[in-house]
Short mmCIF file of C-alpha atoms in Angstrom, two decimals:
data_model
loop_
_atom_site.label_atom_id
_atom_site.label_comp_id
_atom_site.label_asym_id
_atom_site.label_seq_id
_atom_site.Cartn_x
_atom_site.Cartn_y
_atom_site.Cartn_z
CA UNK D 1035 -52.46 99.10 101.82
CA UNK D 1036 -53.05 96.13 104.27
CA UNK D 1037 -55.41 93.16 103.19
CA UNK D 1038 -56.79 90.16 105.54
CA UNK D 1039 -57.18 86.88 103.49
CA UNK D 1040 -59.89 84.92 104.59
CA UNK D 1041 -58.63 80.77 103.32
CA UNK D 1042 -60.10 77.63 103.13
CA UNK D 1043 -58.51 74.57 104.38
CA UNK D 1044 -57.25 73.66 100.42
CA UNK D 1045 -55.09 77.09 100.39
CA UNK D 1046 -54.90 76.72 104.05
CA UNK D 1047 -51.71 74.53 102.67
CA UNK D 1048 -50.16 76.80 101.74
CA UNK D 1049 -50.50 79.22 103.92
CA UNK D 1050 -48.60 77.26 106.04
CA UNK D 1051 -52.15 76.68 107.91
CA UNK D 1052 -53.52 79.79 108.41
CA UNK D 1053 -57.19 80.22 108.37
CA UNK D 1054 -56.51 84.16 107.23
CA UNK D 1055 -53.14 85.97 105.98
CA UNK D 1056 -52.48 89.51 105.91
CA UNK D 1057 -51.68 90.58 101.70
CA UNK D 1058 -50.33 94.17 100.16
CA UNK D 1059 -52.41 95.74 97.62
CA UNK D 1060 -54.89 98.46 95.61
CA UNK D 1061 -56.35 95.97 93.86
CA UNK D 1062 -57.63 92.43 94.16
CA UNK D 1063 -55.44 91.58 91.53
CA UNK D 1064 -52.28 93.03 92.77
CA UNK D 1065 -53.08 91.15 96.53
CA UNK D 1066 -52.87 87.97 94.64
CA UNK D 1067 -49.47 88.50 93.37
CA UNK D 1068 -48.56 89.41 96.33
CA UNK D 1069 -50.00 86.38 98.54
CA UNK D 1070 -47.85 83.94 95.57
CA UNK D 1071 -44.56 85.45 95.94
CA UNK D 1072 -45.44 84.93 100.05
CA UNK D 1073 -46.55 81.46 99.68
CA UNK D 1074 -46.45 79.33 96.10
CA UNK D 1075 -48.79 77.95 94.18
CA UNK D 1076 -51.87 80.27 95.78
CA UNK D 1077 -52.43 82.10 92.29
CA UNK D 1078 -52.74 79.16 90.45
CA UNK D 1079 -55.15 77.44 93.19
CA UNK D 1080 -57.52 80.48 92.03
CA UNK D 1081 -56.61 81.83 88.74
CA UNK D 1082 -56.23 80.19 85.31
CA UNK D 1083 -54.87 82.14 81.71
CA UNK D 1084 -55.15 85.56 84.40
CA UNK D 1085 -58.82 85.15 85.38
CA UNK D 1086 -60.89 84.07 88.49
CA UNK D 1087 -61.33 80.39 88.37
CA UNK D 1088 -64.99 79.85 86.93
CA UNK D 1089 -64.67 77.73 90.13
CA UNK D 1090 -63.41 80.11 92.41
CA UNK D 1091 -65.09 82.51 94.48
CA UNK D 1092 -62.91 85.42 95.58
CA UNK D 1093 -65.85 88.26 97.60
CA UNK D 1094 -64.41 92.03 99.49
CA UNK D 1095 -66.32 91.91 102.12
CA UNK D 1096 -68.93 90.34 101.65
CA UNK D 1097 -69.63 91.16 98.27
CA UNK D 1098 -68.71 89.46 94.98
CA UNK D 1099 -66.41 90.50 93.41
CA UNK D 1100 -67.41 89.12 90.21
CA UNK D 1101 -70.04 91.73 90.56
CA UNK D 1102 -68.03 94.39 91.36
CA UNK D 1103 -64.86 94.95 89.41
CA UNK D 1104 -63.05 91.35 89.10
CA UNK D 1105 -59.84 91.54 89.82
CA UNK D 1106 -59.75 94.73 89.00
CA UNK D 1107 -61.82 95.77 92.69
CA UNK D 1108 -60.04 99.06 93.93
CA UNK D 1109 -59.32 97.80 98.11
CA UNK D 1110 -59.09 99.97 100.98
CA UNK D 1111 -56.56 99.87 103.65
CA UNK D 1112 -59.17 97.42 106.11
CA UNK D 1113 -60.42 95.20 104.29
CA UNK D 1114 -61.17 91.30 103.64
CA UNK D 1115 -60.88 89.27 101.23
CA UNK D 1116 -62.33 85.94 101.25
CA UNK D 1117 -60.97 83.37 98.34
CA UNK D 1118 -63.95 80.30 98.58
CA UNK D 1119 -64.24 77.22 96.19
CA UNK D 1120 -67.01 76.77 94.46
CA UNK D 1121 -69.85 74.19 95.92
CA UNK D 1122 -70.82 72.19 92.96
CA UNK D 1123 -71.17 69.22 91.20
CA UNK D 1124 -74.46 67.19 89.01
CA UNK D 1125 -74.92 64.18 86.83
CA UNK D 1126 -74.27 65.52 83.59
CA UNK F 257 -66.97 57.57 109.93
CA UNK F 258 -69.93 60.62 109.99
CA UNK F 259 -72.11 60.60 112.92
CA UNK F 260 -74.73 63.01 112.66
CA UNK F 261 -78.05 63.59 114.88
CA UNK F 262 -81.08 61.14 113.24
CA UNK F 263 -82.61 65.11 113.02
CA UNK F 264 -80.01 66.21 110.56
CA UNK F 265 -80.66 63.46 108.37
CA UNK F 266 -84.12 63.43 107.99
CA UNK F 267 -83.95 67.43 107.47
CA UNK F 268 -81.41 66.70 104.22
CA UNK F 269 -83.81 64.35 103.19
CA UNK F 270 -86.38 66.72 103.63
CA UNK F 271 -84.71 69.27 102.00
CA UNK F 272 -84.41 66.55 99.25
CA UNK F 273 -87.68 66.09 98.55
CA UNK F 274 -89.33 69.58 99.41
CA UNK F 275 -86.04 70.58 96.01
CA UNK F 276 -87.65 67.70 93.92
CA UNK F 277 -87.16 66.72 90.64
CA UNK F 278 -84.50 69.24 91.56
CA UNK F 279 -80.91 68.75 93.00
CA UNK F 280 -81.12 70.84 96.71
CA UNK F 281 -77.57 70.99 97.75
CA UNK F 282 -76.79 72.32 101.86
CA UNK F 283 -73.76 72.35 104.39
CA UNK F 284 -73.67 70.93 108.00
CA UNK F 285 -71.59 72.92 110.13
CA UNK F 286 -69.37 71.68 112.14
CA UNK F 287 -67.44 72.42 115.91
CA UNK F 288 -64.21 70.13 116.38
CA UNK F 289 -66.16 67.19 114.57
CA UNK F 290 -69.77 67.52 115.83
CA UNK F 291 -72.53 68.72 113.52
CA UNK F 292 -73.48 71.73 114.75
CA UNK F 293 -76.26 72.66 112.11
CA UNK F 294 -77.78 72.30 109.15
CA UNK F 295 -77.59 75.42 106.10
CA UNK F 296 -80.05 75.13 102.98
CA UNK F 297 -78.51 76.36 100.29
CA UNK F 298 -79.86 77.46 96.90
CA UNK F 299 -79.12 75.54 94.49
CA UNK F 300 -78.27 78.55 91.28
CA UNK F 301 -78.62 75.92 89.02
CA UNK F 302 -82.46 74.86 89.51
CA UNK F 303 -81.91 71.93 87.59
CA UNK F 304 -82.39 67.53 88.02
CA UNK F 305 -78.88 67.72 87.47
CA UNK F 306 -77.40 70.06 88.45
CA UNK F 307 -76.12 71.47 91.75
CA UNK F 308 -74.60 75.35 92.45
CA UNK F 309 -74.59 76.47 95.87
CA UNK F 310 -75.72 80.63 94.98
CA UNK F 311 -72.36 82.27 96.15
CA UNK F 312 -74.11 85.10 98.00
CA UNK F 313 -76.05 82.34 99.80
CA UNK F 314 -71.92 80.40 99.96
CA UNK F 315 -70.99 83.35 101.05
CA UNK F 316 -74.02 83.75 104.05
CA UNK F 317 -73.54 80.06 105.16
CA UNK F 318 -69.19 80.53 105.14
CA UNK F 319 -69.29 84.28 107.77
CA UNK F 320 -71.44 82.66 110.42
CA UNK F 321 -69.54 79.70 110.52
CA UNK F 322 -66.48 81.90 110.28
CA UNK F 323 -67.69 84.05 113.33
CA UNK F 324 -67.94 80.58 115.14
CA UNK F 325 -65.94 79.08 114.35
CA UNK F 326 -67.32 75.91 112.64
CA UNK F 327 -65.93 73.91 109.88
CA UNK F 328 -67.88 72.76 105.88
CA UNK F 329 -67.80 69.41 107.30
CA UNK F 330 -70.13 68.02 105.27
CA UNK F 331 -71.63 69.22 101.96
CA UNK F 332 -75.03 67.19 100.87
CA UNK F 333 -77.01 67.46 97.69
CA UNK F 334 -79.18 65.45 96.66
CA UNK F 335 -80.30 62.68 93.01
CA UNK F 336 -83.68 63.11 92.55
CA UNK F 337 -83.44 59.67 90.19
CA UNK F 338 -79.77 58.49 90.73
CA UNK F 339 -78.38 56.52 93.70
CA UNK F 340 -75.89 58.16 96.73
CA UNK F 341 -72.80 57.68 95.05
CA UNK F 342 -70.69 60.30 93.72
CA UNK F 343 -71.37 60.79 89.83
CA UNK F 344 -67.76 62.12 87.76
CA UNK F 345 -68.83 66.11 87.88
CA UNK F 346 -69.14 65.96 91.37
CA UNK F 347 -65.84 64.01 91.77
CA UNK F 348 -63.68 66.75 89.50
CA UNK F 349 -66.12 69.34 90.77
CA UNK F 350 -65.18 68.70 94.22
CA UNK F 351 -62.96 71.44 95.85
CA UNK F 352 -63.74 70.83 99.85
CA UNK F 353 -61.09 68.14 100.13
CA UNK F 354 -61.59 68.55 104.29
CA UNK F 355 -65.70 67.83 104.26
CA UNK F 356 -67.17 64.48 103.67
CA UNK F 357 -69.38 64.97 100.26
CA UNK F 358 -73.42 63.52 101.35
CA UNK F 359 -75.34 62.23 98.32
CA UNK F 360 -79.69 61.93 99.98
CA UNK F 361 -80.99 59.54 96.99
CA UNK F 362 -85.11 60.03 96.22
CA UNK F 363 -84.30 57.31 93.48
CA UNK F 364 -86.81 54.89 95.30
CA UNK F 365 -88.49 57.37 97.10
CA UNK F 366 -89.88 55.53 99.94
CA UNK F 367 -86.76 54.72 101.13
CA UNK F 368 -84.84 57.58 100.80
CA UNK F 369 -80.27 56.81 101.16
CA UNK F 370 -77.81 58.67 102.53
CA UNK F 371 -74.78 58.19 102.11
CA UNK F 372 -71.39 60.49 102.15
CA UNK F 373 -68.13 60.42 100.97
CA UNK F 374 -64.61 60.76 101.39
CA UNK F 375 -63.34 63.03 97.50
CA UNK F 376 -59.97 63.45 97.52
CA UNK F 377 -57.83 64.30 94.40
CA UNK F 378 -60.32 61.92 92.84
CA UNK F 379 -60.43 59.39 94.44
CA UNK F 380 -63.99 58.99 96.08
CA UNK F 381 -64.33 56.44 99.45
CA UNK F 382 -66.88 55.96 101.43
CA UNK F 383 -67.29 56.48 104.94
CA UNK F 384 -70.04 55.01 106.92
CA UNK F 385 -73.21 57.72 108.58
CA UNK F 386 -73.96 57.53 111.69
CA UNK F 387 -76.92 58.58 113.32
CA UNK F 388 -76.83 59.65 116.43
#
């Protein structure tokens, strides 16, 4: 099913500059695999050791998928995923 | 060079003072490179040493900016007891190379300092902040 994926600048570079791209998949994992085929490099930016990178947030519509079923979160036609790097730092 | 309305700079300093001794964090949205709005964000760490924009709050701000076709022009946070310069952790976790990273230092409480940087691939370069 068709899913829209919104990207920030770092990932836009891998997708020819597009703010959002179309993808296919029945869950988040499948969409990330599909994105990797279309725009190589994306998966490495988003995942590490088969899990979502600690400093990457993925939202299904307006819900953080960490509070859903993470990579196995099921998707429906027309859903929107947003991939946002964390905003974080500190002295230690 | 980063041009910011004086009121935005004052707002970042006010935010830093209100959240002290914890670090504050937030975003200045931009439209065509011009600052248009300051968003205070919730620091999920509630710590004097760490900041992390709470995930739900990050999305709230992102969605408003996305709808208005604004970008994250500046990502700011405070150092309440050290200088306004990115720490090694700030550099390691700078995942938004398109944004300016601004730091508000309250090291000298009566003389707050705001400085801005680009952080690209671990390299820090200072950008002049020009109040307008």
